[in-house]
Amino acid sequence: MKLFIFLILIPGLPMLFPTTGFTQSVSINTDGSNPDSSAILDVKSSTKGMLIPRTSTVSKLAIDNPANGLILYDTTTTTFWFYNGTVWTEIPDGSNSWNLSGNTLSNPANQFIGTLDDNPLLFRIKNINAGLIDSTSQNTAFGFRALDSTVFTPFQFNTAFGYKTLLSNTTGTLNTAIGGNSLRLNKTGFSNVAVGYGSLFSNTTGGGNTAIGSYALNNNTSGYQNTAIGSYAHFSSKSGVRNISIGTDALGSDSSGNDNTAIGVYSLVSHRKNNYNIAIGNYSLYEDTTGTSNTAVGYGSLFDNRNGNQNTAVGQGALYYSKASNNTALGYGALSAIVTGYNNIAVGSGSGTHPAAPAIYNTISIGNNGYLNAYQNQAFIGNLSTIWIGGQVNWSTFSDSRIKNTITEDVKGIDFITRLRPVTYYKDFDAITKLTGNNQTEDFTGKYDGEKIKYSGFLAQEVEVAAKQSNYNFSGLHTPKGQFDLYSLSYAEFVVPLVKAVQEQQEMIKSQQKIIEAQQKKLELFETRLAALELKK
């Protein structure tokens, strides 16, 4: 059965149906079924379709006061359109839509997700910003609320990837944030690079910072030109400038220090403030809190320094326990025993001062491993195996009369020299290490060559007795100043009493010469008189 409904409108005749319209559903079908109660018009067919009005784009746009939801087929674009109350909107067909379950046979030459104008491309979750591509401001953001507060102006050049990256940015430019919450609080800061979760999280106005690693420079607010690479690197910094930290927790506690460099895991990790420190090596300057101008190169170098200044330590464990200032150590474990001592210099692996003298000062130790300096104001060169120290010219000491006072001529000569006992001897290295409490150095070829040499000299204890007996304060004798110190002699100092002895001897010779000459004259006179007597006979 076919049902045809014709609505013929003849000018001047009334409509065939009341203007109030139908009050029941109408069904157009071939099976005699009733219309669905929810539809005003129910059209059913298994062999035919339904045509809606067809018109060109020009005719479509010429429709006067189209109703909301009016639908038609545009023969110009060969697509369906509907009126949304404001403009005509195209209804895309399946071939022009991106499916949630994926697409096939897409052509990248002319198929894309994007815009055909200069307006930004936005992505949202729950109608909240979750992505942006803007060709005008040149900002790019991917992540929930990334760049959410930015006041867009041309040429801002910000890039944000991750959850709430650059969330608070307003007018900051040239920033790059990669990782959740990186540069989250930045407002006007510029030229910052943050890579890693929470990196540069608190930065608001600081510029020129680089943070790579989770929570790197996390607390920085206004500091600038800082570089932090590693998890928690420079974590606590708020306002410091021009700092470099590379390694997990490097400079982790610093808040306001400037111009510090920390390279290595936990290097300068406890540093709070102050400037110009350099720590290179894991755990270098580990305990430092407020030190200034320290340089530590090597694993654990200057490890225990807290507020000492102007120290230089190069070598693993160099100046390990030092808490003082102005020490210089070069070599593995050099000056590792110094705690509160200052103005000490040590060069050479294991060189420096004795562990039992952690507070000594103003020492120089060069290659003295195995015989460590145990008293202040001393210079040690060489270890027990050293058998020659010298150079092209003799050693000199200041002797300008302008720097000397209380000059007296009380040098002892013959009385002191004649009490000395010259001897020959051999050295016992084991006895030296036992007396000084030092450890034996590692064995090496020629280590005990010095024990084979037959030396000429004096015994210091006997020199001490001779000086006391002659009432002579002899500067060439060094008596032990502590438990681990040894007697020693400066043989160059013997020149002075020897000269004095020669002078005294010369005076004696002159005096004796005068006596001899007087005796000679008497003898000559006697001989002359004797000769005269002989002539008289």
Tab-separated table of N, CA, C and O in Angstrom, residues 9-111:
chain	number	residue	atom	x	y	z
A	9	LEU	N	-1.343	24.336	-1.865
A	9	LEU	CA	-1.718	25.671	-1.421
A	9	LEU	C	-2.109	26.491	-2.634
A	9	LEU	O	-1.304	26.668	-3.554
A	10	ILE	N	-3.355	26.918	-2.638
A	10	ILE	CA	-3.861	27.737	-3.745
A	10	ILE	C	-4.109	29.130	-3.202
A	10	ILE	O	-4.787	29.292	-2.186
A	11	PRO	N	-3.545	30.118	-3.896
A	11	PRO	CA	-3.751	31.479	-3.395
A	11	PRO	C	-5.238	31.793	-3.246
A	11	PRO	O	-6.051	31.476	-4.120
A	12	GLY	N	-5.588	32.361	-2.119
A	12	GLY	CA	-6.966	32.767	-1.841
A	12	GLY	C	-7.788	31.697	-1.197
A	12	GLY	O	-8.920	31.964	-0.760
A	13	LEU	N	-7.263	30.417	-1.114
A	13	LEU	CA	-8.017	29.342	-0.474
A	13	LEU	C	-7.393	29.016	0.881
A	13	LEU	O	-6.181	29.135	1.072
A	14	PRO	N	-8.233	28.582	1.802
A	14	PRO	CA	-7.678	28.232	3.127
A	14	PRO	C	-6.877	26.946	3.037
A	14	PRO	O	-6.993	26.179	2.087
A	15	MET	N	-5.975	26.732	4.080
A	15	MET	CA	-5.186	25.504	4.142
A	15	MET	C	-6.096	24.330	4.396
A	15	MET	O	-7.153	24.453	4.999
A	16	LEU	N	-5.687	23.181	3.916
A	16	LEU	CA	-6.493	21.980	4.083
A	16	LEU	C	-6.471	21.501	5.522
A	16	LEU	O	-7.315	20.720	5.932
A	17	PHE	N	-5.426	21.928	6.292
A	17	PHE	CA	-5.315	21.504	7.699
A	17	PHE	C	-5.311	22.740	8.587
A	17	PHE	O	-4.853	23.809	8.191
A	18	PRO	N	-5.776	22.602	9.770
A	18	PRO	CA	-5.778	23.757	10.695
A	18	PRO	C	-4.335	24.214	10.975
A	18	PRO	O	-3.388	23.433	10.906
A	19	THR	N	-4.176	25.477	11.285
A	19	THR	CA	-2.854	26.036	11.572
A	19	THR	C	-2.270	25.520	12.866
A	19	THR	O	-1.082	25.673	13.133
A	20	THR	N	-3.129	24.885	13.672
A	20	THR	CA	-2.610	24.339	14.935
A	20	THR	C	-1.817	23.080	14.699
A	20	THR	O	-1.116	22.616	15.580
A	21	GLY	N	-1.855	22.492	13.502
A	21	GLY	CA	-1.044	21.327	13.172
A	21	GLY	C	-1.645	20.057	13.695
A	21	GLY	O	-2.718	20.031	14.297
A	22	PHE	N	-0.912	18.933	13.445
A	22	PHE	CA	-1.353	17.623	13.909
A	22	PHE	C	-1.081	17.490	15.407
A	22	PHE	O	-0.086	17.971	15.913
A	23	THR	N	-1.976	16.780	16.076
A	23	THR	CA	-1.792	16.513	17.502
A	23	THR	C	-1.388	15.079	17.753
A	23	THR	O	-1.159	14.693	18.886
A	24	GLN	N	-1.306	14.243	16.683
A	24	GLN	CA	-0.903	12.859	16.819
A	24	GLN	C	0.258	12.573	15.882
A	24	GLN	O	0.568	13.344	14.979
A	25	SER	N	0.901	11.401	16.108
A	25	SER	CA	2.032	11.011	15.272
A	25	SER	C	1.540	10.496	13.938
A	25	SER	O	0.439	9.933	13.817
A	26	VAL	N	2.395	10.697	12.913
A	26	VAL	CA	2.081	10.230	11.565
A	26	VAL	C	3.132	9.238	11.125
A	26	VAL	O	4.324	9.457	11.331
A	27	SER	N	2.695	8.148	10.504
A	27	SER	CA	3.625	7.133	10.019
A	27	SER	C	3.506	7.004	8.514
A	27	SER	O	2.398	6.960	7.981
A	28	ILE	N	4.661	6.987	7.864
A	28	ILE	CA	4.697	6.731	6.423
A	28	ILE	C	5.475	5.459	6.235
A	28	ILE	O	6.693	5.416	6.479
A	29	ASN	N	4.799	4.369	5.816
A	29	ASN	CA	5.474	3.089	5.707
A	29	ASN	C	4.737	2.188	4.746
A	29	ASN	O	3.673	2.551	4.231
A	30	THR	N	5.268	1.017	4.534
A	30	THR	CA	4.630	0.045	3.646
A	30	THR	C	4.177	-1.202	4.381
A	30	THR	O	3.639	-2.121	3.770
A	31	ASP	N	4.399	-1.244	5.695
A	31	ASP	CA	4.042	-2.442	6.455
A	31	ASP	C	2.843	-2.233	7.370
A	31	ASP	O	2.445	-3.122	8.113
A	32	GLY	N	2.258	-1.051	7.346
A	32	GLY	CA	1.052	-0.795	8.123
A	32	GLY	C	1.280	-0.620	9.599
A	32	GLY	O	0.331	-0.621	10.385
A	33	SER	N	2.509	-0.464	10.050
A	33	SER	CA	2.786	-0.323	11.476
A	33	SER	C	2.430	1.060	11.961
A	33	SER	O	2.395	2.022	11.194
A	34	ASN	N	2.153	1.152	13.248
A	34	ASN	CA	1.820	2.435	13.856
A	34	ASN	C	3.088	3.264	14.062
A	34	ASN	O	4.186	2.730	14.234
A	35	PRO	N	2.931	4.583	14.066
A	35	PRO	CA	4.116	5.432	14.285
A	35	PRO	C	4.632	5.289	15.722
A	35	PRO	O	3.872	4.976	16.630
A	36	ASP	N	5.893	5.508	15.878
A	36	ASP	CA	6.466	5.502	17.224
A	36	ASP	C	5.909	6.694	17.982
A	36	ASP	O	5.818	7.805	17.453
A	37	SER	N	5.571	6.462	19.238
A	37	SER	CA	4.915	7.517	20.010
A	37	SER	C	5.815	8.699	20.309
A	37	SER	O	5.341	9.794	20.622
A	38	SER	N	7.097	8.491	20.201
A	38	SER	CA	8.019	9.595	20.511
A	38	SER	C	8.303	10.465	19.305
A	38	SER	O	8.982	11.473	19.427
A	39	ALA	N	7.807	10.064	18.111
A	39	ALA	CA	8.120	10.806	16.896
A	39	ALA	C	6.872	11.448	16.330
A	39	ALA	O	5.799	10.847	16.323
A	40	ILE	N	7.016	12.678	15.890
A	40	ILE	CA	5.900	13.329	15.214
A	40	ILE	C	5.719	12.759	13.827
A	40	ILE	O	4.619	12.680	13.298
A	41	LEU	N	6.815	12.309	13.213
A	41	LEU	CA	6.761	11.680	11.900
A	41	LEU	C	7.684	10.479	11.906
A	41	LEU	O	8.862	10.607	12.180
A	42	ASP	N	7.129	9.317	11.589
A	42	ASP	CA	7.890	8.068	11.603
A	42	ASP	C	7.901	7.504	10.181
A	42	ASP	O	6.853	7.064	9.662
A	43	VAL	N	9.044	7.582	9.518
A	43	VAL	CA	9.176	7.124	8.131
A	43	VAL	C	9.957	5.827	8.121
A	43	VAL	O	11.072	5.775	8.654
A	44	LYS	N	9.391	4.795	7.511
A	44	LYS	CA	10.047	3.505	7.477
A	44	LYS	C	10.057	2.951	6.067
A	44	LYS	O	9.055	3.038	5.367
A	45	SER	N	11.218	2.404	5.682
A	45	SER	CA	11.308	1.708	4.401
A	45	SER	C	12.590	0.913	4.362
A	45	SER	O	13.615	1.357	4.883
A	46	SER	N	12.552	-0.231	3.778
A	46	SER	CA	13.761	-1.037	3.642
A	46	SER	C	14.346	-0.972	2.244
A	46	SER	O	15.386	-1.541	1.965
A	47	THR	N	13.646	-0.251	1.358
A	47	THR	CA	14.110	-0.207	-0.037
A	47	THR	C	14.303	1.201	-0.552
A	47	THR	O	14.859	1.394	-1.638
A	48	LYS	N	13.881	2.201	0.198
A	48	LYS	CA	13.993	3.576	-0.273
A	48	LYS	C	14.434	4.510	0.851
A	48	LYS	O	14.280	4.185	2.024
A	49	GLY	N	14.967	5.661	0.442
A	49	GLY	CA	15.390	6.636	1.408
A	49	GLY	C	14.479	7.839	1.431
A	49	GLY	O	13.413	7.831	0.809
A	50	MET	N	14.948	8.916	2.147
A	50	MET	CA	14.151	10.139	2.258
A	50	MET	C	14.989	11.311	1.777
A	50	MET	O	16.158	11.460	2.146
A	51	LEU	N	14.445	12.137	0.974
A	51	LEU	CA	15.124	13.313	0.461
A	51	LEU	C	14.690	14.538	1.238
A	51	LEU	O	13.492	14.740	1.489
A	52	ILE	N	15.714	15.360	1.633
A	52	ILE	CA	15.399	16.631	2.269
A	52	ILE	C	15.688	17.717	1.252
A	52	ILE	O	16.311	17.475	0.207
A	53	PRO	N	15.290	18.937	1.541
A	53	PRO	CA	15.470	20.003	0.551
A	53	PRO	C	16.929	20.116	0.090
A	53	PRO	O	17.855	19.974	0.881
A	54	ARG	N	17.112	20.381	-1.199
A	54	ARG	CA	18.430	20.542	-1.831
A	54	ARG	C	18.493	21.909	-2.474
A	54	ARG	O	17.576	22.304	-3.182
A	55	THR	N	19.621	22.584	-2.184
A	55	THR	CA	19.757	23.931	-2.733
A	55	THR	C	21.233	24.284	-2.821
A	55	THR	O	22.087	23.623	-2.229
A	56	SER	N	21.540	25.297	-3.574
A	56	SER	CA	22.927	25.748	-3.707
A	56	SER	C	23.325	26.573	-2.491
A	56	SER	O	22.479	26.984	-1.679
A	57	THR	N	24.593	26.846	-2.399
A	57	THR	CA	25.071	27.683	-1.297
A	57	THR	C	24.454	29.059	-1.344
A	57	THR	O	24.081	29.628	-0.309
A	58	VAL	N	24.321	29.598	-2.571
A	58	VAL	CA	23.739	30.931	-2.719
A	58	VAL	C	22.310	30.945	-2.210
A	58	VAL	O	21.889	31.828	-1.451
A	59	SER	N	21.522	29.916	-2.631
A	59	SER	CA	20.121	29.860	-2.192
A	59	SER	C	20.036	29.618	-0.692
A	59	SER	O	19.147	30.154	-0.001
A	60	LYS	N	20.923	28.812	-0.170
A	60	LYS	CA	20.932	28.545	1.272
A	60	LYS	C	21.122	29.824	2.067
A	60	LYS	O	20.397	30.088	3.051
A	61	LEU	N	22.097	30.614	1.622
A	61	LEU	CA	22.384	31.849	2.356
A	61	LEU	C	21.288	32.892	2.160
A	61	LEU	O	21.208	33.856	2.932
A	62	ALA	N	20.448	32.699	1.138
A	62	ALA	CA	19.380	33.660	0.872
A	62	ALA	C	18.118	33.361	1.661
A	62	ALA	O	17.155	34.140	1.626
A	63	ILE	N	18.055	32.238	2.350
A	63	ILE	CA	16.882	31.902	3.146
A	63	ILE	C	16.700	32.959	4.224
A	63	ILE	O	17.628	33.261	4.992
A	64	ASP	N	15.525	33.496	4.290
A	64	ASP	CA	15.245	34.581	5.230
A	64	ASP	C	14.881	34.020	6.602
A	64	ASP	O	13.993	33.174	6.726
A	65	ASN	N	15.619	34.497	7.599
A	65	ASN	CA	15.352	34.158	9.002
A	65	ASN	C	15.197	32.649	9.211
A	65	ASN	O	14.143	32.172	9.636
A	66	PRO	N	16.253	31.871	8.905
A	66	PRO	CA	16.154	30.406	9.049
A	66	PRO	C	15.941	30.033	10.514
A	66	PRO	O	16.452	30.673	11.429
A	67	ALA	N	15.185	28.984	10.703
A	67	ALA	CA	14.896	28.509	12.059
A	67	ALA	C	16.086	27.741	12.622
A	67	ALA	O	16.854	27.113	11.871
A	68	ASN	N	16.220	27.773	13.926
A	68	ASN	CA	17.262	26.977	14.575
A	68	ASN	C	17.028	25.500	14.276
A	68	ASN	O	15.917	24.983	14.476
A	69	GLY	N	18.067	24.838	13.802
A	69	GLY	CA	17.963	23.417	13.508
A	69	GLY	C	17.515	23.117	12.087
A	69	GLY	O	17.375	21.939	11.717
A	70	LEU	N	17.280	24.156	11.273
A	70	LEU	CA	16.899	23.936	9.878
A	70	LEU	C	18.006	23.179	9.165
A	70	LEU	O	19.175	23.539	9.274
A	71	ILE	N	17.660	22.130	8.437
A	71	ILE	CA	18.644	21.285	7.802
A	71	ILE	C	18.358	21.180	6.314
A	71	ILE	O	17.194	21.184	5.880
A	72	LEU	N	19.434	21.104	5.532
A	72	LEU	CA	19.299	20.973	4.076
A	72	LEU	C	20.584	20.396	3.506
A	72	LEU	O	21.599	20.276	4.198
A	73	TYR	N	20.495	20.078	2.203
A	73	TYR	CA	21.664	19.558	1.479
A	73	TYR	C	22.159	20.626	0.541
A	73	TYR	O	21.403	21.139	-0.295
A	74	ASP	N	23.453	21.008	0.674
A	74	ASP	CA	24.051	22.042	-0.161
A	74	ASP	C	24.622	21.374	-1.405
A	74	ASP	O	25.581	20.589	-1.320
A	75	THR	N	24.026	21.673	-2.548
A	75	THR	CA	24.478	21.043	-3.794
A	75	THR	C	25.816	21.597	-4.278
A	75	THR	O	26.467	20.976	-5.119
A	76	THR	N	26.165	22.766	-3.759
A	76	THR	CA	27.457	23.352	-4.153
A	76	THR	C	28.601	22.629	-3.460
A	76	THR	O	29.610	22.274	-4.083
A	77	THR	N	28.447	22.404	-2.150
A	77	THR	CA	29.522	21.735	-1.384
A	77	THR	C	29.310	20.230	-1.318
A	77	THR	O	30.194	19.517	-0.831
A	78	THR	N	28.123	19.770	-1.765
A	78	THR	CA	27.740	18.354	-1.716
A	78	THR	C	27.838	17.811	-0.284
A	78	THR	O	28.298	16.690	-0.050
A	79	THR	N	27.399	18.638	0.672
A	79	THR	CA	27.387	18.226	2.079
A	79	THR	C	26.104	18.720	2.739
A	79	THR	O	25.427	19.627	2.236
A	80	PHE	N	25.782	18.114	3.875
A	80	PHE	CA	24.621	18.528	4.665
A	80	PHE	C	25.006	19.676	5.589
A	80	PHE	O	26.111	19.725	6.131
A	81	TRP	N	24.004	20.584	5.793
A	81	TRP	CA	24.225	21.746	6.646
A	81	TRP	C	23.028	21.928	7.572
A	81	TRP	O	21.921	21.524	7.252
A	82	PHE	N	23.306	22.552	8.745
A	82	PHE	CA	22.205	22.929	9.616
A	82	PHE	C	22.474	24.323	10.176
A	82	PHE	O	23.634	24.762	10.261
A	83	TYR	N	21.365	24.994	10.549
A	83	TYR	CA	21.493	26.354	11.087
A	83	TYR	C	21.474	26.266	12.610
A	83	TYR	O	20.538	25.709	13.206
A	84	ASN	N	22.550	26.790	13.259
A	84	ASN	CA	22.683	26.651	14.713
A	84	ASN	C	22.143	27.837	15.485
A	84	ASN	O	22.398	27.994	16.685
A	85	GLY	N	21.398	28.691	14.794
A	85	GLY	CA	20.851	29.878	15.441
A	85	GLY	C	21.666	31.109	15.162
A	85	GLY	O	21.205	32.231	15.380
A	86	THR	N	22.889	30.898	14.683
A	86	THR	CA	23.763	32.037	14.371
A	86	THR	C	24.315	31.927	12.952
A	86	THR	O	24.243	32.882	12.171
A	87	VAL	N	24.876	30.793	12.629
A	87	VAL	CA	25.458	30.590	11.303
A	87	VAL	C	25.095	29.200	10.798
A	87	VAL	O	24.703	28.307	11.570
A	88	TRP	N	25.250	29.046	9.489
A	88	TRP	CA	25.101	27.716	8.893
A	88	TRP	C	26.345	26.892	9.215
A	88	TRP	O	27.460	27.364	9.079
A	89	THR	N	26.177	25.661	9.658
A	89	THR	CA	27.278	24.791	10.079
A	89	THR	C	27.225	23.490	9.282
A	89	THR	O	26.166	22.859	9.179
A	90	GLU	N	28.365	23.146	8.740
A	90	GLU	CA	28.433	21.932	7.937
A	90	GLU	C	28.395	20.692	8.833
A	90	GLU	O	29.014	20.655	9.899
A	91	ILE	N	27.660	19.674	8.374
A	91	ILE	CA	27.638	18.389	9.065
A	91	ILE	C	28.644	17.489	8.365
A	91	ILE	O	28.418	17.077	7.222
A	92	PRO	N	29.807	17.219	8.988
A	92	PRO	CA	30.832	16.442	8.276
A	92	PRO	C	30.402	14.994	8.102
A	92	PRO	O	29.699	14.424	8.942
A	93	ASP	N	30.808	14.410	6.977
A	93	ASP	CA	30.533	12.997	6.785
A	93	ASP	C	31.647	12.161	7.402
A	93	ASP	O	32.643	12.674	7.895
A	94	GLY	N	31.515	10.891	7.425
A	94	GLY	CA	32.479	10.004	8.065
A	94	GLY	C	33.872	10.110	7.500
A	94	GLY	O	34.868	9.971	8.213
A	95	SER	N	34.021	10.407	6.214
A	95	SER	CA	35.353	10.458	5.605
A	95	SER	C	36.130	11.683	6.025
A	95	SER	O	37.343	11.739	5.881
A	96	ASN	N	35.460	12.716	6.554
A	96	ASN	CA	36.125	13.953	6.960
A	96	ASN	C	36.242	14.081	8.474
A	96	ASN	O	36.626	15.116	8.981
A	97	SER	N	35.884	13.065	9.223
A	97	SER	CA	35.917	13.120	10.686
A	97	SER	C	37.025	12.222	11.228
A	97	SER	O	37.376	11.208	10.615
A	98	TRP	N	37.569	12.612	12.378
A	98	TRP	CA	38.539	11.778	13.061
A	98	TRP	C	37.783	10.932	14.078
A	98	TRP	O	37.113	11.451	14.965
A	99	ASN	N	37.917	9.640	13.945
A	99	ASN	CA	37.190	8.722	14.808
A	99	ASN	C	37.934	8.484	16.109
A	99	ASN	O	39.174	8.436	16.128
A	100	LEU	N	37.180	8.310	17.182
A	100	LEU	CA	37.795	8.066	18.482
A	100	LEU	C	38.547	6.746	18.515
A	100	LEU	O	39.467	6.561	19.309
A	101	SER	N	38.126	5.821	17.677
A	101	SER	CA	38.773	4.505	17.659
A	101	SER	C	39.876	4.399	16.620
A	101	SER	O	40.416	3.321	16.386
A	102	GLY	N	40.201	5.531	15.968
A	102	GLY	CA	41.275	5.516	14.993
A	102	GLY	C	40.765	5.678	13.574
A	102	GLY	O	39.569	5.557	13.301
A	103	ASN	N	41.672	5.984	12.664
A	103	ASN	CA	41.312	6.263	11.277
A	103	ASN	C	42.205	5.477	10.333
A	103	ASN	O	43.325	5.080	10.668
A	104	THR	N	41.687	5.262	9.166
A	104	THR	CA	42.454	4.574	8.120
A	104	THR	C	42.410	5.377	6.836
A	104	THR	O	41.527	6.221	6.642
A	105	LEU	N	43.372	5.114	5.995
A	105	LEU	CA	43.425	5.723	4.662
A	105	LEU	C	43.458	7.250	4.696
A	105	LEU	O	43.006	7.918	3.772
A	106	SER	N	43.986	7.843	5.798
A	106	SER	CA	44.098	9.302	5.844
A	106	SER	C	45.237	9.755	4.943
A	106	SER	O	46.238	9.059	4.759
A	107	ASN	N	45.070	10.920	4.375
A	107	ASN	CA	46.056	11.471	3.445
A	107	ASN	C	46.692	12.703	4.077
A	107	ASN	O	46.052	13.755	4.177
A	108	PRO	N	47.930	12.611	4.530
A	108	PRO	CA	48.549	13.769	5.198
A	108	PRO	C	48.749	14.969	4.293
A	108	PRO	O	49.041	16.057	4.775
A	109	ALA	N	48.569	14.778	2.999
A	109	ALA	CA	48.741	15.910	2.088
A	109	ALA	C	47.621	16.929	2.252
A	109	ALA	O	47.836	18.130	2.064
A	110	ASN	N	46.417	16.465	2.604
A	110	ASN	CA	45.313	17.408	2.729
A	110	ASN	C	44.377	17.110	3.890
A	110	ASN	O	43.330	17.739	4.025
A	111	GLN	N	44.726	16.156	4.726
A	111	GLN	CA	43.882	15.832	5.869
A	111	GLN	C	44.677	16.072	7.155
A	111	GLN	O	45.805	15.613	7.286
